[in-house]
Amino acid sequence: MTLRDRWSLYLDLIRWNRPQGWLLCLWPVLAALWLASGRLPAVDLLLIFTLGTFLMRSAGCAVNDIADREFDRHVKRTAQRPITSGRLSVQEAIAVGVVLALISFVLVLFTNPLTIGLSFGALGVAILYPFTKRFFAMPQAVLGIAFSFGIPMAYAAVQDQVPAQAWWLVLGNIAWVLAYDTEYAMVDRDDDLRIGMRTSAITLGRFDVIGIALFYALCLACWWWVGQQAGRGLFYQLGLVAAAAQAVWHVVLIRHRDREGCFRAFRANHWLGMSVWLGVVLDVALPG
């Protein structure tokens, strides 16, 4: 295998050609930076959290594929992942994950002790998540915690504290992850039932669509409350309105539970997150 072929496998391992995943992590972190700062965040923090989010999400993909390699071979959508197909060894994937996590940790060292301390929790939950699919009925909730750790870290980096509004933002983000990752789990529900994987789509059963609608509602309610606490105005509210419209569209897409509609809804969720972030940016830049 040539170096170019191996490099291509590494990029496939971290989902380089599927940016939706790290964008889903990035928008809430950027929104938290703007909300915590009340203005344009410092450039160094923007670079640290943008690059750190990408690196940790990429490392998480490596951990996920290592943990799920035996399950993935029985699912058509995942059977050709680099580790599962045997084109990349577990040892190589571990090395990739460790290097990415270490680079991310070096970036965090340029912040403050509270942010550094929170980073250990973020790493622990990221490692734990893939294994919860074996015993926990709603592993997507654990994924939500993993995807939300950047929010308190952003507040800690800006304010050297984690105020109540940050935790409301976290709760809303966990609900959002439950919504979009349940849509994702609906795509593989038949395969997951066959191999014994646990997911929120299986746990919710025939209440999956209404469950996702309620997760979206909780998410938007929490983010609305954050706006009230932070004194945000019209543009922030318009961002939430745009997000709500997209959430309704997603529920329409998944209502028949067909794979194409569920996968389409999942893939579109990063636009929902971007709408909220843009609302924050405009509200900070153009106060009413």
XYZ file of C-alpha atoms in Angstrom:
288
model
C 0.000 0.000 0.000
C 1.381 3.391 -0.984
C 1.683 6.319 1.410
C -1.054 8.088 -0.541
C -3.397 5.103 -0.103
C -2.689 4.972 3.642
C -3.243 8.702 4.004
C -6.581 8.275 2.206
C -7.572 5.633 4.765
C -6.691 7.952 7.636
C -8.870 10.672 6.112
C -11.702 8.175 5.680
C -11.308 7.121 9.320
C -11.880 10.689 10.550
C -14.741 11.302 8.048
C -12.793 14.061 6.259
C -15.183 13.990 3.299
C -18.266 14.195 5.557
C -17.973 17.543 7.348
C -21.529 17.474 8.719
C -20.313 15.650 11.827
C -17.786 18.183 13.019
C -20.023 21.090 12.000
C -22.706 19.681 14.315
C -20.138 19.963 17.111
C -18.751 23.327 16.016
C -21.850 25.556 15.796
C -22.851 25.208 19.484
C -19.258 25.853 20.576
C -19.021 28.998 18.448
C -22.412 30.171 19.719
C -21.146 29.649 23.284
C -18.003 31.684 22.560
C -20.064 34.608 21.226
C -22.584 34.417 24.065
C -19.861 34.201 26.712
C -17.926 37.098 25.180
C -20.884 39.344 24.365
C -18.905 40.454 21.328
C -16.568 39.018 18.703
C -14.453 36.455 20.606
C -10.684 36.733 20.769
C -9.038 35.380 17.628
C -6.855 32.946 19.566
C -9.913 31.383 21.227
C -11.693 31.096 17.878
C -8.717 29.230 16.437
C -8.273 27.013 19.513
C -11.917 25.964 19.705
C -12.473 25.585 15.956
C -9.394 23.439 15.430
C -9.866 21.644 18.749
C -13.456 20.732 17.902
C -12.405 19.295 14.552
C -9.527 17.331 16.083
C -11.536 15.866 18.969
C -14.440 14.912 16.747
C -11.967 13.214 14.403
C -10.365 11.375 17.328
C -13.852 10.347 18.441
C -14.500 8.815 15.021
C -11.384 6.675 15.422
C -12.499 5.517 18.889
C -16.009 4.804 17.591
C -14.757 2.684 14.689
C -12.421 0.728 16.966
C -15.209 -0.013 19.432
C -17.789 -0.866 16.740
C -15.593 -2.813 14.336
C -17.323 -6.165 14.992
C -20.805 -4.635 14.759
C -20.015 -2.563 11.661
C -19.231 -5.589 9.513
C -22.912 -6.606 9.766
C -24.278 -3.226 8.649
C -24.213 -2.441 4.925
C -23.603 1.289 5.465
C -20.546 0.724 7.686
C -19.075 -2.551 6.414
C -16.431 -0.793 4.316
C -15.040 1.455 7.042
C -11.222 1.229 7.099
C -10.907 -0.833 10.302
C -13.923 -3.074 9.710
C -12.796 -3.919 6.171
C -9.294 -4.773 7.422
C -7.551 -2.083 5.393
C -6.437 -0.284 8.571
C -5.262 -1.978 11.759
C -6.645 -1.230 15.214
C -3.145 -0.170 16.306
C -2.940 2.403 13.517
C -6.385 3.762 14.357
C -5.404 4.066 18.035
C -2.279 5.959 16.991
C -4.323 8.354 14.848
C -6.785 8.965 17.676
C -4.043 9.541 20.261
C -2.135 11.983 18.041
C -5.274 14.005 17.295
C -6.293 14.093 20.970
C -2.795 15.167 22.037
C -2.724 18.019 19.514
C -6.132 19.109 20.788
C -4.866 19.000 24.380
C -1.858 21.147 23.461
C -4.279 23.752 22.116
C -6.254 23.714 25.390
C -3.045 24.412 27.318
C -3.172 27.939 25.892
C -6.392 28.668 27.813
C -6.758 28.458 31.627
C -6.831 25.781 34.374
C -10.631 25.471 34.460
C -10.828 24.861 30.708
C -7.952 22.384 30.906
C -9.720 20.512 33.701
C -12.941 20.299 31.712
C -11.028 18.882 28.747
C -10.327 15.677 30.694
C -14.059 15.167 31.160
C -14.596 15.746 27.453
C -12.019 13.091 26.589
C -13.485 10.597 29.051
C -17.035 10.879 27.705
C -15.788 10.703 24.089
C -14.081 7.387 24.868
C -17.050 6.056 26.849
C -19.766 6.811 24.299
C -19.195 4.020 21.719
C -19.324 1.356 24.420
C -22.680 2.551 25.816
C -24.406 1.186 22.715
C -24.005 -2.266 24.280
C -25.876 -1.666 27.533
C -27.566 1.784 27.632
C -31.024 2.274 26.111
C -30.309 5.858 25.004
C -26.623 6.071 24.043
C -27.439 9.193 22.032
C -27.767 11.024 25.369
C -24.144 10.153 26.150
C -23.169 11.352 22.679
C -25.036 14.567 23.482
C -22.882 15.068 26.573
C -19.732 14.385 24.548
C -20.795 16.846 21.830
C -21.697 19.474 24.451
C -18.484 19.609 26.471
C -17.137 22.396 24.275
C -19.881 24.703 25.574
C -18.774 24.918 29.245
C -15.173 24.904 28.039
C -15.909 27.974 25.886
C -17.473 29.820 28.822
C -14.589 28.784 31.055
C -12.036 30.040 28.531
C -13.773 33.427 28.203
C -15.082 34.056 31.737
C -13.028 31.642 33.884
C -16.343 30.295 35.188
C -19.296 28.270 33.913
C -22.515 30.220 34.616
C -26.048 28.823 34.649
C -26.763 29.917 31.079
C -23.973 27.633 29.854
C -25.694 24.608 31.408
C -29.015 25.572 29.818
C -27.156 25.726 26.508
C -25.738 22.271 27.256
C -29.187 20.854 28.039
C -30.537 22.270 24.782
C -27.617 20.835 22.853
C -28.094 17.369 24.377
C -31.747 17.502 23.291
C -30.655 18.530 19.779
C -28.183 15.646 19.570
C -30.923 13.262 20.723
C -33.132 14.588 17.905
C -30.675 14.337 15.030
C -28.865 11.188 16.146
C -32.175 9.393 16.614
C -32.910 10.316 12.998
C -29.533 8.788 12.130
C -30.301 5.674 14.190
C -33.609 5.240 12.354
C -31.598 4.660 9.172
C -29.921 1.565 10.668
C -32.704 0.376 12.963
C -33.292 -2.979 11.236
C -29.564 -3.808 11.214
C -29.140 -2.662 14.828
C -32.022 -4.865 15.983
C -30.471 -7.841 14.234
C -27.015 -7.423 15.795
C -28.175 -6.379 19.270
C -27.087 -2.727 19.194
C -28.965 -0.332 21.467
C -30.139 3.016 20.118
C -32.718 5.672 20.931
C -34.608 4.782 17.731
C -35.098 1.229 19.025
C -35.944 2.358 22.552
C -38.539 4.895 21.400
C -40.091 2.391 18.990
C -43.335 3.668 17.460
C -42.930 6.899 19.419
C -39.719 7.782 17.568
C -41.135 10.622 15.448
C -42.985 12.284 18.321
C -39.919 11.765 20.491
C -37.718 13.589 17.990
C -40.271 16.425 17.769
C -40.200 16.754 21.569
C -36.383 16.733 21.605
C -36.373 19.585 19.093
C -38.932 21.475 21.195
C -36.862 21.053 24.369
C -33.734 22.130 22.527
C -35.312 25.331 21.208
C -36.956 26.115 24.562
C -33.611 25.852 26.354
C -31.862 28.021 23.780
C -34.671 30.585 24.004
C -34.166 30.694 27.781
C -30.414 31.176 27.262
C -31.224 34.197 25.111
C -33.393 35.614 27.881
C -30.647 35.138 30.458
C -28.025 36.641 28.166
C -30.175 39.637 27.219
C -30.157 38.772 23.544
C -32.616 40.441 21.177
C -34.364 40.273 17.820
C -31.692 38.637 15.676
C -31.145 35.884 18.230
C -34.888 35.184 18.226
C -34.945 35.156 14.410
C -32.164 32.578 14.456
C -34.315 30.389 16.690
C -37.313 30.877 14.396
C -35.214 29.708 11.432
C -34.049 26.711 13.491
C -37.631 25.887 14.491
C -38.770 25.974 10.851
C -36.019 23.526 9.943
C -36.953 21.262 12.870
C -40.537 21.106 11.575
C -39.218 20.246 8.112
C -37.081 17.445 9.565
C -40.081 15.949 11.348
C -41.970 16.022 8.039
C -39.043 14.245 6.342
C -38.963 11.408 8.889
C -42.711 10.955 9.352
C -42.814 7.841 7.111
C -39.614 6.431 8.696
C -38.034 5.642 5.329
C -34.237 5.532 5.334
C -33.764 8.215 2.698
C -35.929 10.746 4.539
C -34.325 10.027 7.926
C -30.806 10.297 6.526
C -31.677 13.492 4.685
C -33.015 15.042 7.902
C -29.887 14.043 9.825
C -27.532 15.458 7.205
C -29.393 18.793 7.144
C -29.094 19.435 10.885
C -25.860 21.375 10.650
C -27.843 24.127 8.884
C -30.084 24.328 11.946
C -27.036 24.802 14.158
C -25.593 27.393 11.813
C -28.869 29.345 11.909
C -28.675 29.632 15.683
C -25.021 30.676 15.562
C -25.704 33.311 12.892
C -28.522 34.648 15.043
C -26.083 35.052 17.936
C -23.450 36.719 15.729
C -25.905 39.214 14.237
C -27.474 39.956 17.595
C -24.064 40.719 19.127
C -22.925 42.767 16.136
C -26.208 44.653 15.611
C -27.810 45.141 19.037
C -31.342 46.484 18.928
